[in-house]
Every structure is written in structure tokens, then in C-alpha cells.
Amino acid sequence: MKKIFFTLSLTFLCGIAFSSDLTFVVVNTTGTAGSGSIDLTVTGGVAPFTYSWTGPLGYTASTEDLSGLDAGTYVVTVTDKYCGVATVTVVVVADATTSIPENEKNILSAYPNPSNNQMTLTASKTFVNASFRLVNISGVVVLEKSGLTGNAFVMDISGLPSGVYLLEMNDKGALSKINVLKN
């Protein structure tokens, strides 16, 4: 009697996903609770994707994008069709409001925004002995300059990693802020 053996071989396909496959845009809260949002984009992996968000005070969600957020740290784990997993932490901050009357604010703009190398900052009013700082998404100051006078400045961001940054101009205690993007 002959015996026949079959070998069953199972291959599991597990995609490889990295947190760099996830990009996001954050709108910070503006003095009103529940006014922040996160727009998430997945660039790697294989669709369909599942999303698992956690946040402050037991917050959970399973959608790609979030809105109505309070300030805090949010973590998303994205899983693709083949079990590829990527995780990213996103911080929504509460933008501080100032007591400067609206007509006294100095409006900032930056171009090109996004930029790879240099970015020109312009202001609606002339700064005198002002300073600026560029803060990354983790709240770390990555670039500072002081003693600025005028209403147009060039900022070299070529050495910074890609991402979203908050630019804060301080002119004698009056703060002006804008978000800038480094490609």
C-alpha cells in the first residue's frame, strides 16, 4: 500500500506600512472647545484601510478624518488590506487668543507655502526689533531669529524635515501666527 502525503503551504501576505505613509493637516482649536480637526491622507499600503483613533479623555474614532476636536494628543493606527500597520501621533494645540484689538494685528503671509528651501515672510505692518520662531508639530522650536525690522523677511528652511510648522512673530509682545509647510 502506498501512502500519499500532501503538504499544504500557506503564505500570508502582510503589507509593509510606515508612519511616513501617513500625512496629515491639523487645524488647531481657536479658543472654542471642539473646534480642531485632522485631515489624514494614506499614501502607502493597499486599500481598504481601517482607522483606530485614540485621544484625550478616552476619545476614540474609526474614521479617516476627525473634526470637533479639543486640544490634545491623538494617535491613529491605520491597517491596510494585507495587515500592514502604520501609526502616527498628531497634536492639536489650543491657539492662544490675544487681547490685541483686531485692527492692531499684524497679518503675516508666507510664500511659497509650501516650500522646499526659502520662504518669504511678509507682514501688513512694519516690525521694529521683532523676533520669530518656527515650531514643529511636537512643540519644539527648530528655528529662531531676533532683531528683525521691516515687513519682509527671507527664512531658509532647507535643512528642516518635511512637515507642518507654526511660525510665531513677536513684535513687542504682540504675537502673529501662521502655519507653514515644508515639502
Backbone as a ProteinNet text record, in pm:
[ID]
protein_1_A
[PRIMARY]
MKKIFFTLSLTFLCGIAFSSDLTFVVVNTTGTAGSGSIDLTVTGGVAPFTYSWTGPLGYTASTEDLSGLDAGTYVVTVTDKYCGVATVTVVVVADATTSIPENEKNILSAYPNPSNNQMTLTASKTFVNASFRLVNISGVVVLEKSGLTGNAFVMDISGLPSGVYLLEMNDKGALSKINVLKN
[TERTIARY]
83.5	0	89	56.3	133.6	65.6	147.3	94.2	126.8	28.2	47.5	36.8	136.7	137.2	121.4	38.7	23.1	79.3	149.8	199.1	120.2	60.3	-17.9	66	90.4	172.5	85.4	79.5	2.2	98.8	70.7	152	62.6	104	30.6	98.4	19.6	72.7	50.8	156.1	147.1	216.6	141.4	199	287.7	376.8	463.1	418.3	385.4	342.6	426.1	455.1	534.8	458.4	494	426.3	449.9	557.2	579.6	476.6	400.6	292.6	169	171.9	58.4	95.7	15	34.6	-93.3	-81.9	-199.9	-189.7	-306.2	-317.7	-400.4	-350	-417.5	-470.2	-595.2	-649.6	-661.6	-584.3	-583.4	-711.1	-740.6	-857.5	-833.2	-940.1	-926.7	-1008.7	-971.4	-1040.2	-1173.8	-1231.5	-1358.4	-1331.9	-1378.9	-1359	-1425.5	-1362.7	-1421.9	-1411.5	-1312.2	-1301.5	-1181.3	-1109.2	-994.1	-1034.3	-945.5	-972	-841	-848.1	-733.3	-780	-707.8	-734	-619	-645.6	-543.2	-542.8	-422.9	-408	-314	-353.5	-271.3	-213.1	-79.6	-15.2	47.4	54.5	113.4	12	53.2	-34.8	-134	-227.6	-328.2	-466.4	-553.8	-691.1	-766.9	-867.6	-927.3	-847.6	-865.1	-795.5	-894.1	-845.4	-923.7	-846.5	-921.2	-862.6	-904.7	-807.2	-835.6	-769.4	-851	-803.3	-824.8	-730.1	-749.3	-706.1	-761	-728.1	-754.6	-752.7	-769.8	-906.9	-909.5	-1033	-1109.3	-1036.3	-1098.6	-1156	-1116.9	-1168.1	-1130.3	-1225.6	-1199.2	-1279.4	-1228	-1298.1	-1243.1	-1320.6	-1276.9	-1289.3	-1290.8	-1298.3	-1160.2	-1144.2	-1014.4	-985.2	-1081.3	-1063.1	-1146.1	-1098.8	-1166.8	-1199.2	-1308.1	-1341.7	-1408.3	-1426.8	-1486.9	-1395.1	-1263.1	-1165.2	-1126.4	-1099	-1039.1	-887.5	-815.6	-669.9	-625.6	-518.2	-466	-388.1	-343.3	-265.2	-355.7	-355.2	-436.8	-343.5	-373.6	-292.4	-383	-337.5	-414.5	-328.7	-392.8	-332.1	-412.6	-342.5	-406.2	-360.8	-458.2	-429.6	-481	-396.5	-440.3	-496.1	-533.2	-597	-514.9	-379.8	-293.1	-226.8	-289.6	-242.7	-122.5	-88.5	17.6	-31.6	50.1	7.7	101.5	43.6	122	53.9	134.1	82.3	147	67.3	120.7	51	127.1	74.4	56.6	-59.9	-92.7	-130.6	-75	-104.4	-189.6	-303.8	-389.5	-367.9	-325.8	-298.8	-408.7	-420.8	-516	-443.1	-482	-421.2	-461.9	-361.5	-389	-448	-546.1	-601.7	-531.4	-519.1	-453.1	-555.7	-516.1	-606.2	-580.2	-513.4	-484.8	-610.6	-656.6	-772.3	-744.6	-846.9	-832.5	-762.6	-791.6	-731.8	-583.7	-529.6	-388.8	-305.9	-369.4	-295.4	-212.6	-97.8	-10.4	-32.2	-87.7	-122.2	1.7	35	150.6	107.4	194.4	175.9	312.8	313	437.5	421.9	524.9	522.3	663.5	682	577.3	546.7	426.6	383.7	290.1	338.7	458.3	584.7	698.7	828.8	928.9	1035	1142.9	1265.3	1295.9	1422.7	1404.7	1361.7	1345.5	1200	1158.4	1022.7	1031	953.6	949.8	830	855.4	750.4	722.1	594.4	556.6	455.7	453.7	363.5	287.2	166.3	84.1	133.8	207.7	265.2	414.1	488.5	632.7	666.9	752.1	803.6	925.7	942.7	1061.7	1120.2	1240.8	1310.7	1225.4	1165.9	1079.9	1161.7	1098.4	1162	1060.9	1112.6	1024	1083	994.9	1038.8	950.1	1010.7	942.9	935.4	814.2	789.8	735.1	791.8	741.4	614.8	557.6	429.4	439.3	560.7	579.3	599.5	598.8	616.1	760.8	853.4	995.4	1031.6	1101.2	1146.3	1262.4	1247.9	1350.7	1429.1	1378.8	1446.1	1401.4	1497.3	1466.6	1551.8	1497	1572.4	1515.2	1602.5	1555.3	1619.7	1574.5	1627.7	1581	1462.8	1411.1	1336.6	1365.9	1295.3	1257.4	1133.8	1081.9	952.7	909.5	786	802	926.3	952.4	1083.6	1081.3	1197.3	1207.6	1328.7	1350	1395.6	1331.8	1361.5	1411.2	1529.2	1585.5	1540.1	1459.5	1407.8	1461.3	1564.5	1616.3	1667.2	1714	1768.1	1665.4	1538.2	1434.7	1368.2	1320	1244.9	1108.5	1051.6	918.8	817.5	720.7	616	548.6	456.1	382	447.3	466.2	529.3	441.7	452.7	385.4	490.3	465.5	554.7	492.9	567.8	522.1	612.7	553.4	626.3	588	689.1	665.8	718.2	626.3	661.4	617.6	710.4	683.6	564.5	560	454.3	332.3	317.9	205.2	245.6	172.4	204.5	120.1	184.2	116.9	161	65.9	97.8	40.1	115.5	64.8	127	60.7	115.3	189.4	304.8	380.7	412.2	429.9	452.8	585	669.5	797.4	779.6	803.7	794.9	914.2
-116	0	123.7	213.6	335.7	445.2	524.1	637.5	765.3	848.3	975.9	1085.8	1170.7	1283.3	1412.3	1497	1630.4	1731.9	1822.2	1932.4	2055.8	2113.6	2235.5	2352.6	2440.7	2557	2681.3	2755.1	2878.7	2996.1	3090.5	3210.8	3327	3400.3	3516.8	3640.1	3722	3846.7	3956.9	4008.7	4120.9	4240.2	4341.4	4461.4	4530.8	4608.1	4685.6	4829.8	4886.4	5025.5	5097.3	5221.3	5302.3	5427.6	5487.4	5611.2	5720.3	5709.9	5810.1	5797.4	5687.6	5672.7	5752.1	5810.8	5886.9	6034.2	6116.7	6261	6320.6	6438	6496.9	6647.6	6709.9	6854.9	6876.8	6961.1	6987.3	7130	7145.4	7277.8	7283.6	7372.7	7382.2	7447.1	7422.6	7484.2	7634.4	7711.5	7857.7	7917	7887.5	7945.4	7880.1	7811	7743	7593.4	7530.2	7386	7316.5	7211.1	7132.3	7196.5	7281.6	7347.3	7298.6	7196.4	7144.3	7033.4	7003.2	6893.3	6834.9	6711.4	6643.5	6583.5	6615.8	6561.3	6465.4	6335.8	6232.9	6184.6	6158.5	6102.1	5983	5870.2	5749.9	5737.8	5728.4	5721.7	5586.2	5497.9	5365.7	5258.7	5135.5	5024.3	4994.4	4903.6	4860.5	4879.3	4953.5	4976.5	4844.1	4826.6	4925.4	4936.7	5050	5078.7	5083.2	5045.9	5067.3	5164.2	5245.4	5351.2	5331.8	5343.9	5333.3	5451.8	5550.7	5672.5	5663.2	5715.8	5738	5881.1	5936.6	6074.4	6102.2	6230.6	6269	6229.8	6202.4	6170.7	6053.4	5950.8	5829.9	5842.9	5945.8	5967.9	5851.3	5801.8	5700.1	5733.7	5690.9	5707.9	5606.7	5578.4	5482.5	5539.7	5672.7	5737.4	5787.4	5816.4	5865.7	6005.5	6095.6	6234.5	6263.4	6359.5	6394.5	6542.6	6577.8	6718.6	6731.3	6856.1	6879.8	6840.6	6857.4	6809.8	6917.5	6871.4	6955.7	6944.8	7035.3	7029	6899.5	6838.6	6717.3	6635	6519	6427.9	6315.3	6294.5	6191.4	6094	5963.4	5860.2	5778.8	5758.9	5677.1	5558.6	5441.6	5322.4	5287.7	5282	5251.7	5112.6	5028.6	4893.1	4878.5	4821.8	4806.1	4666.1	4638.3	4511.6	4389.4	4400.9	4286.7	4295.5	4362.1	4370.3	4462.2	4542.9	4642	4746.5	4781.6	4872.3	4992.4	5110.3	5232.4	5312.7	5376.3	5454.5	5591.6	5694.2	5829.6	5903.1	5991.5	6074.2	6216.3	6275	6409	6493.3	6613.7	6702.5	6819.1	6837.7	6953.5	7048.2	7169.5	7265.7	7370.7	7433.1	7542.2	7671.1	7734.7	7862.9	7965.1	8030.9	8132.7	8256	8311.8	8436.2	8550.8	8661.2	8776.5	8885.4	8982.8	9092.9	9211.1	9186.2	9291.8	9316	9438.5	9465.3	9422.8	9377.4	9324.1	9422	9550.6	9646.5	9671.3	9620.4	9637.3	9513.4	9405.4	9283.4	9302.5	9240.1	9241.7	9110.6	9115.8	8995.9	8945.3	8818.1	8754.7	8671.4	8663	8567.8	8512.1	8394.8	8328.3	8272.9	8291.7	8234.9	8198	8096.5	7999.6	7914.6	7874.4	7793.3	7685.9	7563.9	7501.1	7539.7	7514.4	7547.8	7437.9	7433.4	7337.6	7402.3	7525.5	7586.5	7716.7	7820.8	7950.4	7994	8065.4	8114.5	8263.2	8344.6	8487.4	8516.7	8584.4	8623.1	8770.6	8805.4	8945.5	8976.6	9102.8	9146.8	9269.7	9286.3	9400.1	9530.4	9519.7	9637.1	9613.9	9721.2	9711.5	9669.3	9566	9523.2	9608.4	9635.6	9704.6	9618.9	9566.3	9482.3	9361.8	9296.3	9181	9052.3	8943.8	8812.9	8711.3	8603.6	8495.3	8364.1	8265.6	8129.5	8035.5	7928.3	7825.5	7703	7651.7	7542.4	7422.5	7303.5	7183.9	7132.7	7027.6	6974.2	6921.2	6889.4	6841.5	6955.1	7079.9	7194.6	7234.3	7176.3	7205.8	7321.6	7422	7535.1	7486.5	7498.6	7449.1	7561.9	7685.4	7798.6	7925.9	8014.1	8140.6	8250.8	8370.7	8487.1	8608.6	8702.3	8822.5	8946.1	9064.1	9190.3	9223.9	9177.2	9198.9	9331.1	9408.5	9534.1	9535.8	9572.4	9575.9	9498.5	9472.5	9395.5	9280	9245.9	9129.7	9065.5	8934	8859.6	8729.6	8680.8	8552.1	8452.4	8336.3	8231.9	8109	8058.2	7939.3	7816.3	7732	7611.3	7485.1	7498.6	7384.5	7270.9	7300.8	7197.9	7130.4	7169.1	7112.6	6992.1	6897.2	6785.7	6833.4	6759.3	6791.3	6788.8	6878.8	6879.6	7014.5	7021.4	7143.2	7211.7	7342	7420.6	7540.7	7587.3	7708.8	7818.7	7928.3	8043.1	8148.8	8191.1	8293.3	8415.6	8530.9	8658.4	8732.2	8784	8858.6	9000.1	9095.6	9236.8	9310.6	9325.3	9392.7	9330	9198.9	9128.5	9096	9156.7	9125.4	9005.8	8895.4	8773.5	8763.1	8725.9	8692.4	8551.6	8466.2	8325.8	8282.1	8195.4	8128.6	7990	7899.2	7766.5	7769.8	7705.5	7692.3	7545.6	7509.9	7370.5	7357.4	7264.7	7234.2	7104.9	7110	6988.3	6900.1
0	0	0	-87.1	-98.2	-19	44.3	118.9	42.2	31.7	-36.2	68.3	70.3	163.2	84.1	135.1	76.8	173.5	119.7	201.7	164.8	262.7	241.8	289.8	199.8	233.2	225.2	333.1	338	340.2	258.8	257.2	297.1	395.2	440	382.9	318.5	264.5	366.4	413.9	506.3	443	414.9	357.2	458.2	406.5	494.3	486.6	598.3	602.8	706.5	680.4	769.7	805.6	917.3	956.2	852.8	773.4	668.7	557.1	553.1	456.2	496.9	615.1	664.8	669.6	608.9	618.9	673.2	734.8	795.6	796.5	801	817.4	942.5	1032.4	1159	1160	1200.9	1229.6	1380.6	1442.4	1587.5	1638.8	1765.7	1826.4	1838.8	1836.9	1839.5	1952.4	2072.9	2186.6	2217.9	2121.6	2141.2	2147.1	2253.1	2265	2147.2	2099.5	1991.7	1855.3	1833.3	1702.1	1620.9	1668.1	1595.4	1500.5	1403.2	1310.9	1260.7	1208.9	1149.6	1017.8	909.3	776.4	745.6	748.6	731.3	586.5	532.6	398.7	407.7	348.2	345.5	205.8	194.4	63.4	34.1	131.4	109.9	142.3	134.5	168.7	58.5	87.6	-8.5	53	-16.4	31	31.2	111.9	202.9	333.4	398.9	523.5	639.1	757.4	879	966.4	1041.8	1123.5	1267.8	1357.7	1500.2	1571	1610.1	1676	1826.3	1901.9	2045.1	2073.8	2179.7	2215	2360.5	2395.6	2535.8	2590.9	2719.7	2792.8	2732	2684.5	2632.6	2492.7	2418.3	2283.2	2192.6	2112.4	2011.5	1886.5	1771.7	1644.8	1545.9	1439.7	1338.2	1197.6	1185.8	1055.5	1014	885.8	837.5	891	880.3	922.2	1046.8	1126.6	1250.9	1252.5	1318.2	1339.6	1476.2	1519.1	1650.3	1764	1743.9	1842	1942.4	2063.7	2165.9	2152.8	2215.9	2215.8	2284	2233.1	2292.8	2193.1	2238.7	2155.8	2107.1	1975.2	1911.7	1841.8	1854.1	1792.4	1700.9	1575.4	1482.1	1439.5	1434.4	1378.3	1254.2	1140.1	1012.5	970	935.9	891.2	749.1	659.7	521.5	499.1	374.3	336.3	376.7	370.9	399.4	535.6	628.7	766.8	784.9	685.1	703.1	801.7	897.7	1004.6	1010.9	1021.5	1041.5	1151.9	1236.1	1347.6	1345.7	1374.5	1381.8	1496.7	1560.3	1668.7	1616.1	1642.3	1595.9	1716.4	1725.5	1837.2	1787.9	1850.7	1824.9	1942	1912.7	2019	2023.7	2140.2	2158.4	2125.6	2016.3	1981.7	2086.3	2141.8	2243.1	2176	2237.5	2186.3	2256.2	2188.2	2246	2271.9	2352.5	2381.5	2288.9	2175.8	2080.7	1997.4	1988.4	1903.7	1759.2	1690.1	1555.3	1461.4	1472.4	1380.3	1408.2	1519.1	1550.9	1517.5	1478.1	1447.2	1320.7	1320.8	1205	1131.1	1011.4	936.1	862.5	885.7	822	702.6	604.8	495.9	459.5	399.2	360.9	220.4	139	5.3	-36.6	-117.9	-148.5	-25.2	-12.2	101.1	47.9	30.2	85.2	8.3	73.6	16	47.2	-34.9	-12.1	50.3	10.1	50.4	126.2	56.4	119.8	111.9	214.7	222.6	256.4	187.1	215	304.2	414.7	507.8	486.6	475.9	464.9	573.8	615.5	722.1	673.7	724.2	684.7	747.3	857	923.8	943.7	957.3	975.8	1118.1	1127.6	1256.5	1292	1421.6	1470.9	1582.2	1558.8	1655.5	1698.7	1600.4	1626.3	1625.6	1664.7	1660.4	1608.7	1552	1513	1558.5	1568.2	1595.7	1516.6	1469.9	1395.1	1484.3	1504.2	1598.2	1521.6	1544.7	1476.4	1545.2	1490	1538.2	1681.2	1727.5	1864.1	1963.4	1913.7	2001.6	2023.8	1947.1	1960.9	1867.5	1922.2	1841.3	1755	1620.5	1529.6	1462.1	1471.1	1409.4	1480.4	1514.1	1580.8	1522	1521.6	1477.8	1549.3	1586.5	1655.7	1592.8	1637.8	1588.1	1447.7	1409.5	1274.2	1265.3	1163.2	1137.1	990.1	962.8	826.6	817	692	675.7	577.2	538.6	454	498	514.5	562.5	484.9	463.6	398	503.8	503	601.3	524.9	560	497.4	575.5	510.9	576.1	509.3	427.3	350.7	439.8	559.3	647.5	736.5	724.1	810.6	744.6	824.8	766.9	716.8	624.3	572.5	685.7	678.9	779.9	792.4	887.1	916.1	1035.3	1025	1130.2	1163.4	1286.8	1330.3	1337.4	1265.1	1267.5	1357.8	1459.7	1553.6	1543.2	1511.2	1510.1	1636.7	1708.2	1831.3	1810.3	1812.5	1795.7	1921.6	2014.9	2142.8	2216.3	2218.5	2290.5	2207.1	2089.2	2000.4	1914.1	1927.7	1854.1	1728.5	1619.7	1494.3	1458.8	1414.6	1388.6	1255.9	1185.9	1067.1	1061.8	990.1	965.7	832.5	827.7	704.5	683	555.7	519.9	447	494.2	429.9	352.6	220	136.4	160.3
[MASK]
+++++++++++++++++++++++++++++++++++++++++++++++++++++++++++++++++++++++++++++++++++++++++++++++++++++++++++++++++++++++++++++++++++++++++++++++++++++++++++++++++++++++++++++++++++++++

